[in-house]
C-alpha cells in the first residue's frame, strides 16, 4: 500500500517530478521493451517469460478462426456461420470476446495480445491521472482551502495538482507487478480498464454509461457485479428526503436505481445471450458455471485451499467425507466459501456506498473483501484492488512510518506463504498443513492492513 505525501512535502517533491507525458512515454517504452525481450527469452529459455494463460488465449483465438470437423461452435448461429469453438482449447474459461480480441495473434503478430494488454495498462493510467487531476484532486481533503480548490477546478488544475496526480498515476504505470503481469500476457489489464471506465463515468455523473460499462465488465469477469451495490447506494441517496427504514428502502428501490439496474442487467444479458447463441453451452459452463464448483488446491493464497485439497477426488481422505454428516459435508463444499465472501463484499457496499465522494473507497473495500475471502486467490487478483490505490491515496491520512509498516505486513505475509509454497510445488514436500497456517496469517495480515486504511480514511 502507498500513501500520498503531505501538502508541504508534496510541493517540495513536485519540483523533481517529470511531466505526465514523460511518465507515459517511459511506461510505454518499458512495456514495449519487455514484450520484445519476452520473445527473445522464450526462444532461448526453458522457463518462459510468457504466462501460460497467454498461450491458452492464443490457442483459443486460433480455434475460433480455424473451424474443423472437431472444432465447430456449439451455438445454432455459430454453427450456421461456420465459426470455430474457442472452448476446444482445454482450460479456456473466459468470454469468447477475449478470443475474438486476440485473433490478430494469428494473422498479424503472436505478441499482438501483449501489446493490447499493455495499451490497456497505459489507458488505465491516463484515466487515473484524469480523475486525480479533476474529480479527485490530491489536495481535496484540505477543507481550509475548499473555496480555493473550487476556483482552481473552474480555472483548470494547478501545476501542483498536476504533478501530484502524476506521482500517484505513476504508482499504477510504473508498478512492477502491473507491467510485468500485462507484458507476460495476462488479460487482467482489459478488465481493469473496463472497471476504471465504469468508475470514471460514475464519478462524472454519467450513470447510464456507467451502467452499460458495468454490464460489460461483469460479462468479462463476474466479480465486478459487487460494485453495483455501491452505485445503487449513491444513486438512491439523491432521493432520500427523510430518515427511517421506509426512507432507506426508497433509496434502494426508486426510478434511478431501477434504471441503472435495468441497463446494467440488459447489457449483461444481451452479451450473454449473444455468446450463447454463437457458442452454446460451453460458453455458459466455462465462463460462469465452472467457477461455482472450481477447486484449486494449489497455487492459491486462500485458506480454503486446504479443505479443497482434502475434498479433492484424488485426495486420500476424500472417500471418508461421504461418511460425514450432511452439515459437515456442506461446510467442506466449495460453495460454502461464497457465504462469508458475499456477506462482506456486498455488506460493505451497502454500508459505505452512500456518497459519490466515497465511491472509490467503497469499491476498494469491497474488492479487498472479495479477494481475501475468495476460495481462489492468486497474485493477479491483487491487481483488482491495487487499481484503486492511486485514487484512494488523497483521502488517506497515514504517516510515512505507518505506511511502511503496512506495506511490510502486506508483502511479508505473501513472502511467508511463498517460502512454504516453494517447498510444496518445487521440492514436493508434504507441507500442506504449514502452508494452510500461513494462509491464515495472510488473511489476518491483509485484514489488518485494510482496517488501518479504513481507520485513516478521511471523509470529505
Tab-separated table of C-alpha atoms in Angstrom:
chain	number	residue	atom	x	y	z
A	1	UNK	CA	0.000	0.000	0.000
A	2	UNK	CA	1.125	3.575	-0.521
A	3	UNK	CA	0.315	6.947	0.896
A	4	UNK	CA	0.369	10.421	-0.523
A	5	UNK	CA	2.832	12.920	0.914
A	6	UNK	CA	1.596	15.878	2.923
A	7	UNK	CA	0.805	19.137	1.124
A	8	UNK	CA	4.067	20.837	2.191
A	9	UNK	CA	6.348	17.907	1.389
A	10	UNK	CA	4.323	17.300	-1.779
A	11	UNK	CA	5.192	20.809	-3.028
A	12	UNK	CA	8.891	20.189	-2.398
A	13	UNK	CA	8.725	16.793	-4.057
A	14	UNK	CA	6.829	18.065	-7.094
A	15	UNK	CA	9.889	20.053	-8.228
A	16	UNK	CA	11.612	16.765	-9.110
A	17	UNK	CA	8.555	15.130	-10.721
A	18	UNK	CA	8.603	14.809	-14.522
A	19	UNK	CA	5.587	15.672	-16.637
A	20	UNK	CA	2.822	13.128	-17.028
A	21	UNK	CA	3.670	12.872	-20.720
A	22	UNK	CA	7.217	11.830	-19.805
A	23	UNK	CA	5.843	9.173	-17.448
A	24	UNK	CA	3.551	7.884	-20.211
A	25	UNK	CA	6.416	7.676	-22.705
A	26	UNK	CA	8.642	5.911	-20.159
A	27	UNK	CA	5.871	3.471	-19.261
A	28	UNK	CA	5.195	2.697	-22.912
A	29	UNK	CA	8.865	2.151	-23.767
A	30	UNK	CA	9.267	-0.073	-20.704
A	31	UNK	CA	6.352	-2.287	-21.732
A	32	UNK	CA	7.452	-2.489	-25.359
A	33	UNK	CA	10.962	-3.443	-24.271
A	34	UNK	CA	9.657	-6.193	-22.004
A	35	UNK	CA	7.436	-7.604	-24.741
A	36	UNK	CA	10.355	-7.651	-27.208
A	37	UNK	CA	12.547	-9.235	-24.541
A	38	UNK	CA	9.871	-11.862	-23.824
A	39	UNK	CA	10.085	-13.074	-27.430
A	40	UNK	CA	13.864	-13.485	-27.179
A	41	UNK	CA	13.679	-15.028	-23.698
A	42	UNK	CA	11.021	-17.584	-24.646
A	43	UNK	CA	13.084	-18.652	-27.659
A	44	UNK	CA	16.213	-19.259	-25.583
A	45	UNK	CA	14.985	-20.438	-22.182
A	46	UNK	CA	13.142	-23.464	-20.858
A	47	UNK	CA	11.427	-21.303	-18.223
A	48	UNK	CA	9.211	-18.970	-20.239
A	49	UNK	CA	8.554	-15.305	-19.527
A	50	UNK	CA	5.155	-15.535	-21.188
A	51	UNK	CA	2.293	-16.573	-18.932
A	52	UNK	CA	0.708	-19.955	-19.622
A	53	UNK	CA	-2.665	-18.213	-19.844
A	54	UNK	CA	-1.480	-16.230	-22.864
A	55	UNK	CA	-0.875	-19.450	-24.750
A	56	UNK	CA	-4.369	-20.540	-23.773
A	57	UNK	CA	-5.803	-17.264	-25.141
A	58	UNK	CA	-3.791	-17.586	-28.345
A	59	UNK	CA	-4.838	-21.202	-28.890
A	60	UNK	CA	-8.481	-20.254	-28.308
A	61	UNK	CA	-8.193	-17.483	-30.911
A	62	UNK	CA	-6.676	-19.948	-33.384
A	63	UNK	CA	-9.508	-22.441	-32.803
A	64	UNK	CA	-12.002	-19.612	-33.257
A	65	UNK	CA	-10.868	-18.678	-36.762
A	66	UNK	CA	-9.959	-22.196	-37.920
A	67	UNK	CA	-13.118	-24.331	-37.709
A	68	UNK	CA	-12.883	-28.020	-38.490
A	69	UNK	CA	-14.923	-31.167	-38.133
A	70	UNK	CA	-13.914	-31.490	-34.492
A	71	UNK	CA	-13.850	-27.761	-33.831
A	72	UNK	CA	-17.167	-26.107	-34.523
A	73	UNK	CA	-19.184	-23.592	-32.486
A	74	UNK	CA	-21.915	-25.273	-30.439
A	75	UNK	CA	-24.460	-22.450	-30.706
A	76	UNK	CA	-27.051	-22.555	-33.510
A	77	UNK	CA	-25.960	-19.266	-35.075
A	78	UNK	CA	-22.273	-20.023	-34.644
A	79	UNK	CA	-22.674	-23.426	-36.294
A	80	UNK	CA	-24.602	-21.829	-39.186
A	81	UNK	CA	-21.866	-19.194	-39.621
A	82	UNK	CA	-19.192	-21.873	-39.511
A	83	UNK	CA	-17.300	-20.399	-36.561
A	84	UNK	CA	-14.716	-22.320	-34.627
A	85	UNK	CA	-15.103	-23.056	-30.919
A	86	UNK	CA	-12.570	-21.343	-28.600
A	87	UNK	CA	-13.563	-23.822	-25.870
A	88	UNK	CA	-11.976	-26.585	-27.896
A	89	UNK	CA	-8.872	-25.351	-26.117
A	90	UNK	CA	-8.857	-27.054	-22.725
A	91	UNK	CA	-8.751	-24.676	-19.711
A	92	UNK	CA	-10.067	-21.714	-21.731
A	93	UNK	CA	-12.621	-20.377	-19.265
A	94	UNK	CA	-13.237	-16.818	-20.392
A	95	UNK	CA	-15.701	-14.930	-22.545
A	96	UNK	CA	-15.326	-15.635	-26.289
A	97	UNK	CA	-14.829	-11.888	-26.742
A	98	UNK	CA	-11.289	-12.310	-25.397
A	99	UNK	CA	-10.529	-14.863	-28.110
A	100	UNK	CA	-12.064	-12.517	-30.688
A	101	UNK	CA	-9.818	-9.675	-29.494
A	102	UNK	CA	-6.736	-11.861	-29.850
A	103	UNK	CA	-7.401	-13.213	-33.352
A	104	UNK	CA	-4.686	-10.813	-34.703
A	105	UNK	CA	-2.235	-13.091	-32.857
A	106	UNK	CA	-2.752	-15.476	-35.777
A	107	UNK	CA	-2.704	-13.172	-38.801
A	108	UNK	CA	-0.724	-10.146	-37.559
A	109	UNK	CA	1.798	-10.995	-34.825
A	110	UNK	CA	1.953	-13.561	-31.986
A	111	UNK	CA	2.570	-10.811	-29.448
A	112	UNK	CA	-0.355	-8.643	-30.536
A	113	UNK	CA	-2.287	-9.544	-27.371
A	114	UNK	CA	0.588	-8.444	-25.148
A	115	UNK	CA	0.706	-5.066	-26.870
A	116	UNK	CA	-3.065	-4.808	-26.477
A	117	UNK	CA	-2.889	-5.570	-22.751
A	118	UNK	CA	-0.005	-3.113	-22.312
A	119	UNK	CA	-2.043	-0.442	-24.110
A	120	UNK	CA	-4.927	-1.090	-21.706
A	121	UNK	CA	-2.452	-0.548	-18.848
A	122	UNK	CA	-1.475	2.805	-20.302
A	123	UNK	CA	-5.083	3.891	-20.888
A	124	UNK	CA	-5.933	2.927	-17.309
A	125	UNK	CA	-3.083	5.162	-16.158
A	126	UNK	CA	-4.486	8.029	-18.228
A	127	UNK	CA	-7.917	7.589	-16.616
A	128	UNK	CA	-6.345	7.560	-13.153
A	129	UNK	CA	-4.471	10.746	-13.952
A	130	UNK	CA	-7.599	12.468	-15.306
A	131	UNK	CA	-9.572	11.590	-12.194
A	132	UNK	CA	-6.790	12.801	-9.907
A	133	UNK	CA	-6.410	15.971	-11.945
A	134	UNK	CA	-10.102	16.909	-11.959
A	135	UNK	CA	-12.529	14.828	-9.906
A	136	UNK	CA	-10.190	13.684	-7.126
A	137	UNK	CA	-7.502	16.380	-6.821
A	138	UNK	CA	-4.833	15.385	-4.268
A	139	UNK	CA	-5.441	18.414	-2.042
A	140	UNK	CA	-9.200	17.971	-1.750
A	141	UNK	CA	-9.019	16.758	1.844
A	142	UNK	CA	-7.707	20.137	2.943
A	143	UNK	CA	-11.035	21.672	3.978
A	144	UNK	CA	-9.484	25.004	4.818
A	145	UNK	CA	-8.809	25.515	1.123
A	146	UNK	CA	-12.074	24.197	-0.247
A	147	UNK	CA	-13.035	27.542	-1.830
A	148	UNK	CA	-9.647	27.854	-3.456
A	149	UNK	CA	-9.929	24.292	-4.735
A	150	UNK	CA	-13.329	25.035	-6.257
A	151	UNK	CA	-11.949	28.066	-8.089
A	152	UNK	CA	-8.931	26.023	-9.155
A	153	UNK	CA	-11.156	23.382	-10.718
A	154	UNK	CA	-13.096	26.064	-12.588
A	155	UNK	CA	-9.886	27.534	-13.973
A	156	UNK	CA	-8.276	24.148	-14.544
A	157	UNK	CA	-5.934	22.098	-12.357
A	158	UNK	CA	-2.925	23.857	-10.902
A	159	UNK	CA	0.622	22.801	-11.676
A	160	UNK	CA	0.969	21.380	-8.155
A	161	UNK	CA	-2.171	19.282	-8.628
A	162	UNK	CA	-0.924	18.001	-11.975
A	163	UNK	CA	2.419	16.975	-10.548
A	164	UNK	CA	0.886	15.262	-7.532
A	165	UNK	CA	-1.524	13.495	-9.890
A	166	UNK	CA	1.498	12.382	-11.917
A	167	UNK	CA	3.119	10.919	-8.789
A	168	UNK	CA	0.033	8.914	-7.935
A	169	UNK	CA	-0.669	7.806	-11.515
A	170	UNK	CA	2.911	6.542	-11.618
A	171	UNK	CA	2.004	4.155	-8.792
A	172	UNK	CA	-0.007	2.305	-11.437
A	173	UNK	CA	2.009	2.983	-14.578
A	174	UNK	CA	5.411	2.148	-13.052
A	175	UNK	CA	4.263	-0.622	-10.728
A	176	UNK	CA	6.404	-3.728	-11.478
A	177	UNK	CA	3.514	-6.045	-10.637
A	178	UNK	CA	1.243	-4.237	-13.100
A	179	UNK	CA	3.564	-4.003	-16.106
A	180	UNK	CA	5.047	-7.460	-15.561
A	181	UNK	CA	1.659	-9.182	-15.470
A	182	UNK	CA	0.384	-7.407	-18.594
A	183	UNK	CA	3.570	-7.939	-20.638
A	184	UNK	CA	3.575	-11.624	-19.708
A	185	UNK	CA	0.195	-11.851	-21.397
A	186	UNK	CA	-2.395	-11.694	-18.629
A	187	UNK	CA	-5.730	-10.206	-19.695
A	188	UNK	CA	-6.373	-8.512	-16.324
A	189	UNK	CA	-5.456	-5.155	-17.882
A	190	UNK	CA	-8.550	-5.261	-20.119
A	191	UNK	CA	-10.865	-5.781	-17.160
A	192	UNK	CA	-9.042	-3.090	-15.162
A	193	UNK	CA	-9.705	-0.625	-17.982
A	194	UNK	CA	-13.409	-1.566	-18.046
A	195	UNK	CA	-13.713	-1.163	-14.260
A	196	UNK	CA	-11.872	2.166	-14.245
A	197	UNK	CA	-14.029	3.419	-17.119
A	198	UNK	CA	-17.121	2.478	-15.120
A	199	UNK	CA	-15.802	4.345	-12.092
A	200	UNK	CA	-14.827	7.345	-14.225
A	201	UNK	CA	-18.354	7.652	-15.636
A	202	UNK	CA	-19.944	7.179	-12.204
A	203	UNK	CA	-17.816	9.911	-10.639
A	204	UNK	CA	-18.618	12.191	-13.580
A	205	UNK	CA	-22.339	11.541	-13.072
A	206	UNK	CA	-22.760	9.674	-16.382
A	207	UNK	CA	-24.802	6.916	-14.788
A	208	UNK	CA	-26.309	5.397	-17.946
A	209	UNK	CA	-22.847	4.919	-19.444
A	210	UNK	CA	-21.592	3.589	-16.114
A	211	UNK	CA	-24.431	1.037	-16.076
A	212	UNK	CA	-23.563	-0.136	-19.590
A	213	UNK	CA	-19.864	-0.454	-18.715
A	214	UNK	CA	-20.689	-2.309	-15.500
A	215	UNK	CA	-22.717	-4.824	-17.516
A	216	UNK	CA	-19.776	-5.242	-19.903
A	217	UNK	CA	-17.308	-5.637	-17.011
A	218	UNK	CA	-19.489	-8.266	-15.358
A	219	UNK	CA	-19.768	-10.174	-18.626
A	220	UNK	CA	-15.979	-10.112	-18.972
A	221	UNK	CA	-15.480	-11.453	-15.445
A	222	UNK	CA	-18.283	-11.894	-12.971
A	223	UNK	CA	-16.854	-10.215	-9.834
A	224	UNK	CA	-17.462	-6.510	-10.816
A	225	UNK	CA	-21.172	-7.010	-10.140
A	226	UNK	CA	-20.395	-6.198	-6.490
A	227	UNK	CA	-19.757	-2.574	-7.497
A	228	UNK	CA	-23.378	-2.225	-8.483
A	229	UNK	CA	-24.360	-2.163	-4.807
A	230	UNK	CA	-22.269	0.950	-4.155
A	231	UNK	CA	-23.601	2.630	-7.296
A	232	UNK	CA	-27.195	1.974	-6.279
A	233	UNK	CA	-26.475	3.428	-2.826
A	234	UNK	CA	-25.110	6.628	-4.335
A	235	UNK	CA	-28.000	6.950	-6.770
A	236	UNK	CA	-30.600	6.249	-4.105
A	237	UNK	CA	-29.083	8.742	-1.684
A	238	UNK	CA	-30.126	11.556	-4.016
A	239	UNK	CA	-33.783	10.755	-3.388
A	240	UNK	CA	-33.531	10.498	0.402
A	241	UNK	CA	-35.565	13.307	1.978
A	242	UNK	CA	-36.099	11.904	5.486
A	243	UNK	CA	-34.730	9.329	7.925
A	244	UNK	CA	-36.057	5.939	8.963
A	245	UNK	CA	-36.390	2.481	7.428
A	246	UNK	CA	-39.026	3.495	4.905
A	247	UNK	CA	-36.866	6.294	3.601
A	248	UNK	CA	-33.907	3.916	3.433
A	249	UNK	CA	-35.911	1.404	1.397
A	250	UNK	CA	-36.863	4.168	-1.012
A	251	UNK	CA	-33.180	4.830	-1.604
A	252	UNK	CA	-32.758	1.217	-2.719
A	253	UNK	CA	-35.812	0.996	-4.974
A	254	UNK	CA	-36.598	4.131	-6.968
A	255	UNK	CA	-36.579	5.376	-10.532
A	256	UNK	CA	-32.820	5.997	-10.695
A	257	UNK	CA	-31.764	2.682	-9.144
A	258	UNK	CA	-34.233	0.683	-11.233
A	259	UNK	CA	-32.971	2.375	-14.406
A	260	UNK	CA	-29.335	1.676	-13.526
A	261	UNK	CA	-30.087	-1.959	-12.646
A	262	UNK	CA	-32.133	-2.466	-15.812
A	263	UNK	CA	-29.463	-1.036	-18.121
A	264	UNK	CA	-26.636	-2.956	-16.497
A	265	UNK	CA	-28.588	-6.224	-16.411
A	266	UNK	CA	-29.717	-5.844	-20.013
A	267	UNK	CA	-26.163	-5.339	-21.260
A	268	UNK	CA	-25.022	-8.390	-19.309
A	269	UNK	CA	-27.999	-10.445	-20.549
A	270	UNK	CA	-27.673	-9.344	-24.201
A	271	UNK	CA	-23.948	-10.133	-24.294
A	272	UNK	CA	-24.543	-13.480	-22.583
A	273	UNK	CA	-27.395	-14.383	-24.943
A	274	UNK	CA	-25.302	-13.435	-27.978
A	275	UNK	CA	-22.393	-15.578	-26.782
A	276	UNK	CA	-24.757	-18.475	-26.054
A	277	UNK	CA	-26.394	-18.292	-29.493
A	278	UNK	CA	-22.955	-18.331	-31.094
A	279	UNK	CA	-21.064	-20.784	-28.886
A	280	UNK	CA	-23.757	-22.588	-26.907
A	281	UNK	CA	-23.493	-24.347	-23.556
A	282	UNK	CA	-19.655	-24.474	-23.476
A	283	UNK	CA	-19.680	-20.671	-23.119
A	284	UNK	CA	-22.156	-20.804	-20.234
A	285	UNK	CA	-20.323	-23.573	-18.419
A	286	UNK	CA	-16.719	-22.496	-18.885
A	287	UNK	CA	-17.314	-18.776	-18.286
A	288	UNK	CA	-19.685	-18.992	-15.302
A	289	UNK	CA	-20.893	-22.374	-14.071
A	290	UNK	CA	-17.405	-23.856	-13.786
A	291	UNK	CA	-16.425	-21.297	-11.164
A	292	UNK	CA	-19.233	-22.393	-8.850
A	293	UNK	CA	-17.553	-25.734	-8.177
A	294	UNK	CA	-13.988	-24.759	-9.052
A	295	UNK	CA	-11.465	-26.398	-6.708
A	296	UNK	CA	-7.885	-25.092	-6.650
A	297	UNK	CA	-5.840	-26.903	-4.045
A	298	UNK	CA	-2.505	-25.383	-5.082
A	299	UNK	CA	-1.161	-22.026	-6.310
A	300	UNK	CA	-3.698	-20.445	-4.012
A	301	UNK	CA	-3.246	-17.959	-1.149
A	302	UNK	CA	-6.751	-18.663	0.124
A	303	UNK	CA	-7.091	-20.675	3.360
A	304	UNK	CA	-9.835	-22.605	1.578
A	305	UNK	CA	-7.151	-24.398	-0.411
A	306	UNK	CA	-6.576	-26.978	2.340
A	307	UNK	CA	-10.245	-28.009	2.760
A	308	UNK	CA	-10.390	-28.084	-1.044
A	309	UNK	CA	-7.349	-30.349	-1.088
A	310	UNK	CA	-8.970	-32.720	1.410
A	311	UNK	CA	-12.167	-32.781	-0.657
A	312	UNK	CA	-10.299	-33.256	-3.939
A	313	UNK	CA	-11.347	-36.519	-5.657
A	314	UNK	CA	-7.777	-37.865	-5.660
A	315	UNK	CA	-7.089	-36.955	-2.042
A	316	UNK	CA	-6.533	-39.987	0.247
A	317	UNK	CA	-9.140	-38.667	2.686
A	318	UNK	CA	-11.783	-37.750	0.067
A	319	UNK	CA	-13.683	-41.084	0.385
A	320	UNK	CA	-14.055	-40.501	4.125
A	321	UNK	CA	-16.029	-37.302	3.529
A	322	UNK	CA	-19.000	-39.325	2.295
A	323	UNK	CA	-19.438	-40.754	5.798
A	324	UNK	CA	-19.623	-37.333	7.444
A	325	UNK	CA	-22.931	-35.737	8.499
A	326	UNK	CA	-24.625	-33.528	5.910
A	327	UNK	CA	-23.703	-30.264	7.653
A	328	UNK	CA	-20.020	-31.267	7.716
A	329	UNK	CA	-20.096	-32.097	4.009
A	330	UNK	CA	-21.894	-28.799	3.306
A	331	UNK	CA	-19.164	-26.835	5.085
A	332	UNK	CA	-16.463	-28.606	3.070
A	333	UNK	CA	-18.262	-27.830	-0.211
A	334	UNK	CA	-16.619	-25.224	-2.482
A	335	UNK	CA	-19.931	-23.330	-2.456
A	336	UNK	CA	-19.644	-22.737	1.315
A	337	UNK	CA	-16.993	-20.074	0.753
A	338	UNK	CA	-19.445	-17.822	-1.078
A	339	UNK	CA	-21.446	-17.009	2.063
A	340	UNK	CA	-18.786	-15.042	4.048
A	341	UNK	CA	-17.357	-13.592	0.842
A	342	UNK	CA	-20.675	-12.197	-0.401
A	343	UNK	CA	-21.718	-11.000	3.051
A	344	UNK	CA	-18.501	-8.999	3.389
A	345	UNK	CA	-18.259	-7.723	-0.206
A	346	UNK	CA	-21.922	-6.754	-0.619
A	347	UNK	CA	-22.336	-5.667	3.002
A	348	UNK	CA	-19.505	-3.139	2.783
A	349	UNK	CA	-21.043	-1.850	-0.445
A	350	UNK	CA	-24.328	-1.213	1.350
A	351	UNK	CA	-22.556	0.284	4.347
A	352	UNK	CA	-20.168	2.699	2.614
A	353	UNK	CA	-21.766	3.267	-0.782
A	354	UNK	CA	-23.903	6.277	0.127
A	355	UNK	CA	-21.999	9.204	-1.391
A	356	UNK	CA	-20.287	9.654	-4.743
A	357	UNK	CA	-17.251	11.052	-2.914
A	358	UNK	CA	-16.842	7.707	-1.125
A	359	UNK	CA	-17.231	5.509	-4.204
A	360	UNK	CA	-13.503	4.851	-4.665
A	361	UNK	CA	-13.174	3.877	-1.006
A	362	UNK	CA	-16.285	1.676	-1.225
A	363	UNK	CA	-15.109	-0.190	-4.306
A	364	UNK	CA	-11.651	-0.660	-2.803
A	365	UNK	CA	-13.001	-2.162	0.428
A	366	UNK	CA	-15.428	-4.380	-1.481
A	367	UNK	CA	-12.663	-5.667	-3.738
A	368	UNK	CA	-10.283	-6.444	-0.873
A	369	UNK	CA	-13.054	-8.360	0.889
A	370	UNK	CA	-13.869	-10.267	-2.292
A	371	UNK	CA	-10.227	-11.207	-2.943
A	372	UNK	CA	-9.181	-12.050	0.621
A	373	UNK	CA	-12.218	-14.257	1.263
A	374	UNK	CA	-12.341	-15.797	-2.213
A	375	UNK	CA	-11.869	-19.576	-2.392
A	376	UNK	CA	-9.217	-18.980	-5.068
A	377	UNK	CA	-6.626	-16.226	-4.747
A	378	UNK	CA	-3.501	-15.698	-6.833
A	379	UNK	CA	-1.165	-12.736	-7.222
A	380	UNK	CA	-3.064	-11.494	-10.276
A	381	UNK	CA	-6.134	-10.957	-8.103
A	382	UNK	CA	-4.248	-8.335	-6.104
A	383	UNK	CA	-4.401	-6.077	-9.156
A	384	UNK	CA	-8.157	-5.871	-8.712
A	385	UNK	CA	-7.812	-3.689	-5.614
A	386	UNK	CA	-4.356	-2.190	-6.228
A	387	UNK	CA	-6.040	-0.442	-9.149
A	388	UNK	CA	-7.823	1.882	-6.714
A	389	UNK	CA	-4.802	2.753	-4.543
A	390	UNK	CA	-3.691	5.857	-6.529
A	391	UNK	CA	-7.255	7.225	-6.392
A	392	UNK	CA	-7.637	6.416	-2.707
A	393	UNK	CA	-4.375	7.975	-1.524
A	394	UNK	CA	-5.639	11.601	-1.481
A	395	UNK	CA	-8.242	10.571	1.085
A	396	UNK	CA	-5.811	8.814	3.423
A	397	UNK	CA	-4.039	10.483	6.326
A	398	UNK	CA	-1.298	7.989	7.155
A	399	UNK	CA	2.183	8.769	8.392
A	400	UNK	CA	5.091	7.531	6.301
A	401	UNK	CA	6.250	5.232	9.101
A	402	UNK	CA	2.869	3.573	9.429
A	403	UNK	CA	2.561	3.265	5.650
A	404	UNK	CA	5.891	1.418	5.570
A	405	UNK	CA	4.704	-0.959	8.304
A	406	UNK	CA	1.513	-1.652	6.364
A	407	UNK	CA	3.484	-2.309	3.190
A	408	UNK	CA	5.809	-4.674	5.052
A	409	UNK	CA	2.878	-6.603	6.508
A	410	UNK	CA	1.174	-6.847	3.110
A	411	UNK	CA	4.315	-8.072	1.310
A	412	UNK	CA	5.606	-10.048	4.301
A	413	UNK	CA	2.539	-12.289	4.555
A	414	UNK	CA	2.883	-13.089	0.861
A	415	UNK	CA	6.608	-13.829	1.199
A	416	UNK	CA	5.894	-16.055	4.197
A	417	UNK	CA	3.344	-18.024	2.175
A	418	UNK	CA	5.539	-18.241	-0.941
A	419	UNK	CA	8.509	-19.575	1.011
A	420	UNK	CA	6.403	-22.529	2.175
A	421	UNK	CA	4.624	-22.955	-1.172
A	422	UNK	CA	8.042	-23.372	-2.828
A	423	UNK	CA	8.641	-26.488	-0.734
A	424	UNK	CA	5.342	-27.932	-1.902
A	425	UNK	CA	5.453	-27.014	-5.578
A	426	UNK	CA	9.143	-27.417	-6.428
A	427	UNK	CA	10.526	-29.758	-3.771
A	428	UNK	CA	7.475	-31.975	-3.362
A	429	UNK	CA	7.477	-31.747	0.447
A	430	UNK	CA	4.297	-32.513	2.362
A	431	UNK	CA	3.795	-29.068	3.909
A	432	UNK	CA	0.049	-28.692	3.322
A	433	UNK	CA	-0.744	-28.044	6.976
A	434	UNK	CA	2.030	-25.466	7.385
A	435	UNK	CA	1.004	-23.756	4.169
A	436	UNK	CA	-2.588	-23.622	5.373
A	437	UNK	CA	-1.434	-21.945	8.612
A	438	UNK	CA	0.423	-19.350	6.573
A	439	UNK	CA	-2.702	-18.780	4.509
A	440	UNK	CA	-4.473	-17.874	7.745
A	441	UNK	CA	-1.644	-15.437	8.536
A	442	UNK	CA	-2.126	-13.967	5.054
A	443	UNK	CA	-5.830	-13.349	5.766
A	444	UNK	CA	-5.160	-11.795	9.176
A	445	UNK	CA	-2.377	-9.577	7.796
A	446	UNK	CA	-4.464	-8.344	4.882
A	447	UNK	CA	-7.443	-7.670	7.126
A	448	UNK	CA	-5.227	-5.640	9.464
A	449	UNK	CA	-3.912	-3.549	6.547
A	450	UNK	CA	-7.472	-2.971	5.346
A	451	UNK	CA	-8.567	-1.981	8.853
A	452	UNK	CA	-5.728	0.562	9.006
A	453	UNK	CA	-6.768	2.056	5.667
A	454	UNK	CA	-10.384	2.253	6.784
A	455	UNK	CA	-9.360	3.883	10.072
A	456	UNK	CA	-7.216	6.515	8.340
A	457	UNK	CA	-9.695	7.231	5.575
A	458	UNK	CA	-10.844	10.855	5.639
A	459	UNK	CA	-14.412	11.562	4.518
A	460	UNK	CA	-14.694	14.854	2.648
